JSON list of C-alpha atoms in Angstrom, two decimals:
[
{"chain": "A", "resi": 19, "resn": "MET", "atom": "CA", "xyz": [-139.54, 48.47, -14.84]},
{"chain": "A", "resi": 20, "resn": "ALA", "atom": "CA", "xyz": [-141.36, 50.15, -11.86]},
{"chain": "A", "resi": 21, "resn": "ILE", "atom": "CA", "xyz": [-143.20, 46.98, -11.10]},
{"chain": "A", "resi": 22, "resn": "GLU", "atom": "CA", "xyz": [-139.82, 45.06, -11.17]},
{"chain": "A", "resi": 23, "resn": "ASN", "atom": "CA", "xyz": [-138.24, 47.55, -8.91]},
{"chain": "A", "resi": 24, "resn": "ALA", "atom": "CA", "xyz": [-141.07, 47.49, -6.51]},
{"chain": "A", "resi": 25, "resn": "ARG", "atom": "CA", "xyz": [-140.93, 43.53, -6.47]},
{"chain": "A", "resi": 26, "resn": "LEU", "atom": "CA", "xyz": [-137.21, 43.63, -5.84]},
{"chain": "A", "resi": 27, "resn": "TYR", "atom": "CA", "xyz": [-137.61, 46.29, -3.00]},
{"chain": "A", "resi": 28, "resn": "GLU", "atom": "CA", "xyz": [-140.27, 43.92, -1.24]},
{"chain": "A", "resi": 29, "resn": "GLU", "atom": "CA", "xyz": [-137.95, 40.91, -1.72]},
{"chain": "A", "resi": 30, "resn": "THR", "atom": "CA", "xyz": [-135.06, 42.81, -0.11]},
{"chain": "A", "resi": 31, "resn": "ASP", "atom": "CA", "xyz": [-137.26, 44.20, 2.66]},
{"chain": "A", "resi": 32, "resn": "ASN", "atom": "CA", "xyz": [-138.48, 40.67, 3.35]},
{"chain": "A", "resi": 33, "resn": "LEU", "atom": "CA", "xyz": [-134.88, 39.40, 3.55]},
{"chain": "A", "resi": 34, "resn": "ARG", "atom": "CA", "xyz": [-133.70, 42.16, 5.77]},
{"chain": "A", "resi": 35, "resn": "ALA", "atom": "CA", "xyz": [-136.63, 41.44, 8.22]},
{"chain": "A", "resi": 36, "resn": "PHE", "atom": "CA", "xyz": [-136.03, 37.67, 8.09]},
{"chain": "A", "resi": 37, "resn": "ASN", "atom": "CA", "xyz": [-132.22, 38.28, 8.78]},
{"chain": "A", "resi": 38, "resn": "GLN", "atom": "CA", "xyz": [-132.89, 40.77, 11.51]},
{"chain": "A", "resi": 39, "resn": "ASN", "atom": "CA", "xyz": [-135.22, 38.21, 13.23]},
{"chain": "A", "resi": 40, "resn": "ILE", "atom": "CA", "xyz": [-132.53, 35.55, 13.13]},
{"chain": "A", "resi": 41, "resn": "VAL", "atom": "CA", "xyz": [-129.91, 37.82, 14.83]},
{"chain": "A", "resi": 42, "resn": "GLN", "atom": "CA", "xyz": [-132.47, 39.32, 17.31]},
{"chain": "A", "resi": 43, "resn": "ASP", "atom": "CA", "xyz": [-133.65, 35.66, 18.38]},
{"chain": "A", "resi": 44, "resn": "MET", "atom": "CA", "xyz": [-130.28, 34.13, 18.52]},
{"chain": "A", "resi": 45, "resn": "ASP", "atom": "CA", "xyz": [-129.08, 32.31, 21.74]},
{"chain": "A", "resi": 46, "resn": "GLU", "atom": "CA", "xyz": [-125.61, 33.76, 21.30]},
{"chain": "A", "resi": 47, "resn": "GLY", "atom": "CA", "xyz": [-124.63, 37.38, 21.97]},
{"chain": "A", "resi": 48, "resn": "ILE", "atom": "CA", "xyz": [-123.47, 39.64, 19.15]},
{"chain": "A", "resi": 49, "resn": "LEU", "atom": "CA", "xyz": [-121.94, 43.00, 19.75]},
{"chain": "A", "resi": 50, "resn": "ILE", "atom": "CA", "xyz": [-120.45, 45.23, 16.99]},
{"chain": "A", "resi": 51, "resn": "GLU", "atom": "CA", "xyz": [-118.15, 48.04, 17.48]},
{"chain": "A", "resi": 52, "resn": "ASP", "atom": "CA", "xyz": [-117.20, 50.86, 15.16]},
{"chain": "A", "resi": 53, "resn": "ALA", "atom": "CA", "xyz": [-113.49, 51.52, 14.31]},
{"chain": "A", "resi": 54, "resn": "THR", "atom": "CA", "xyz": [-113.01, 53.41, 17.52]},
{"chain": "A", "resi": 55, "resn": "GLY", "atom": "CA", "xyz": [-114.46, 50.72, 19.83]},
{"chain": "A", "resi": 56, "resn": "TYR", "atom": "CA", "xyz": [-117.89, 52.34, 20.41]},
{"chain": "A", "resi": 57, "resn": "ILE", "atom": "CA", "xyz": [-120.87, 49.92, 20.36]},
{"chain": "A", "resi": 58, "resn": "THR", "atom": "CA", "xyz": [-123.15, 50.26, 17.28]},
{"chain": "A", "resi": 59, "resn": "PHE", "atom": "CA", "xyz": [-125.11, 47.15, 17.59]},
{"chain": "A", "resi": 60, "resn": "ILE", "atom": "CA", "xyz": [-125.95, 44.50, 20.26]},
{"chain": "A", "resi": 61, "resn": "ASN", "atom": "CA", "xyz": [-128.49, 41.86, 20.08]},
{"chain": "A", "resi": 62, "resn": "PRO", "atom": "CA", "xyz": [-130.89, 41.17, 22.99]},
{"chain": "A", "resi": 63, "resn": "LYS", "atom": "CA", "xyz": [-129.03, 38.10, 24.11]},
{"chain": "A", "resi": 64, "resn": "GLY", "atom": "CA", "xyz": [-125.72, 39.98, 24.17]},
{"chain": "A", "resi": 65, "resn": "ALA", "atom": "CA", "xyz": [-127.11, 42.66, 26.34]},
{"chain": "A", "resi": 66, "resn": "ASP", "atom": "CA", "xyz": [-128.76, 40.10, 28.63]},
{"chain": "A", "resi": 67, "resn": "ILE", "atom": "CA", "xyz": [-125.42, 38.13, 28.99]},
{"chain": "A", "resi": 68, "resn": "LEU", "atom": "CA", "xyz": [-123.62, 41.43, 29.89]},
{"chain": "A", "resi": 69, "resn": "GLY", "atom": "CA", "xyz": [-126.47, 42.57, 32.30]},
{"chain": "A", "resi": 70, "resn": "TYR", "atom": "CA", "xyz": [-127.55, 45.48, 30.54]},
{"chain": "A", "resi": 71, "resn": "THR", "atom": "CA", "xyz": [-130.23, 46.49, 28.08]},
{"chain": "A", "resi": 72, "resn": "ALA", "atom": "CA", "xyz": [-129.34, 47.21, 24.41]},
{"chain": "A", "resi": 73, "resn": "GLU", "atom": "CA", "xyz": [-130.21, 50.86, 25.00]},
{"chain": "A", "resi": 74, "resn": "GLU", "atom": "CA", "xyz": [-127.82, 51.17, 27.84]},
{"chain": "A", "resi": 75, "resn": "LEU", "atom": "CA", "xyz": [-124.95, 49.80, 25.80]},
{"chain": "A", "resi": 76, "resn": "MET", "atom": "CA", "xyz": [-125.55, 51.58, 22.36]},
{"chain": "A", "resi": 77, "resn": "GLY", "atom": "CA", "xyz": [-123.06, 54.19, 21.99]},
{"chain": "A", "resi": 78, "resn": "GLN", "atom": "CA", "xyz": [-120.86, 53.25, 24.94]},
{"chain": "A", "resi": 79, "resn": "HIS", "atom": "CA", "xyz": [-117.25, 52.31, 24.53]},
{"chain": "A", "resi": 80, "resn": "ALA", "atom": "CA", "xyz": [-116.97, 48.45, 24.27]},
{"chain": "A", "resi": 81, "resn": "GLN", "atom": "CA", "xyz": [-114.42, 48.46, 27.13]},
{"chain": "A", "resi": 82, "resn": "ILE", "atom": "CA", "xyz": [-117.13, 48.78, 29.72]},
{"chain": "A", "resi": 83, "resn": "THR", "atom": "CA", "xyz": [-118.16, 45.13, 28.87]},
{"chain": "A", "resi": 84, "resn": "VAL", "atom": "CA", "xyz": [-114.59, 43.68, 29.25]},
{"chain": "A", "resi": 85, "resn": "ALA", "atom": "CA", "xyz": [-113.33, 41.90, 32.08]},
{"chain": "A", "resi": 86, "resn": "PRO", "atom": "CA", "xyz": [-109.86, 43.32, 33.41]},
{"chain": "A", "resi": 87, "resn": "GLU", "atom": "CA", "xyz": [-107.85, 40.27, 32.35]},
{"chain": "A", "resi": 88, "resn": "TYR", "atom": "CA", "xyz": [-108.92, 41.00, 28.66]},
{"chain": "A", "resi": 89, "resn": "VAL", "atom": "CA", "xyz": [-108.49, 44.65, 28.41]},
{"chain": "A", "resi": 90, "resn": "VAL", "atom": "CA", "xyz": [-105.00, 44.42, 26.97]},
{"chain": "A", "resi": 91, "resn": "LYS", "atom": "CA", "xyz": [-106.17, 41.88, 24.28]},
{"chain": "A", "resi": 92, "resn": "VAL", "atom": "CA", "xyz": [-109.06, 44.12, 23.39]},
{"chain": "A", "resi": 93, "resn": "GLU", "atom": "CA", "xyz": [-106.79, 47.29, 23.08]},
{"chain": "A", "resi": 94, "resn": "GLU", "atom": "CA", "xyz": [-104.38, 45.31, 20.86]},
{"chain": "A", "resi": 95, "resn": "GLU", "atom": "CA", "xyz": [-107.17, 44.29, 18.48]},
{"chain": "A", "resi": 96, "resn": "THR", "atom": "CA", "xyz": [-108.73, 47.84, 18.56]},
{"chain": "A", "resi": 97, "resn": "ALA", "atom": "CA", "xyz": [-105.41, 49.33, 17.71]},
{"chain": "A", "resi": 98, "resn": "LYS", "atom": "CA", "xyz": [-105.45, 47.46, 14.30]},
{"chain": "A", "resi": 99, "resn": "ARG", "atom": "CA", "xyz": [-108.51, 49.11, 13.06]},
{"chain": "A", "resi": 100, "resn": "PRO", "atom": "CA", "xyz": [-107.06, 52.28, 11.85]},
{"chain": "A", "resi": 101, "resn": "GLN", "atom": "CA", "xyz": [-104.65, 50.38, 9.82]},
{"chain": "A", "resi": 102, "resn": "ASN", "atom": "CA", "xyz": [-107.64, 48.40, 8.23]},
{"chain": "A", "resi": 103, "resn": "ILE", "atom": "CA", "xyz": [-106.64, 45.22, 9.69]},
{"chain": "A", "resi": 104, "resn": "ALA", "atom": "CA", "xyz": [-109.71, 43.16, 10.48]},
{"chain": "A", "resi": 105, "resn": "SER", "atom": "CA", "xyz": [-109.75, 41.11, 13.66]},
{"chain": "A", "resi": 106, "resn": "ARG", "atom": "CA", "xyz": [-112.07, 38.64, 15.35]},
{"chain": "A", "resi": 107, "resn": "TYR", "atom": "CA", "xyz": [-111.77, 37.81, 19.02]},
{"chain": "A", "resi": 108, "resn": "GLU", "atom": "CA", "xyz": [-113.79, 36.51, 21.83]},
{"chain": "A", "resi": 109, "resn": "THR", "atom": "CA", "xyz": [-113.52, 37.52, 25.40]}
]
């Protein structure tokens, strides 16, 4: 059983690394926020598009990345989160 667990752990770790490499090397930007709107993940392309480094954006409120004309839309979508209403939107 220990050998099987070790094999499964290695397989899972390889899949995680493979998926991480895909996200990190994408030509599209990905930004993930927590339920309160704070950035928990951004890939390098996303940071580049926004003109920041990933380190500068991590932990910041996502509204710093929003153009003024989209602030209302972002606030509306963020307000849905405490009600467990998922949303997807682009700005």
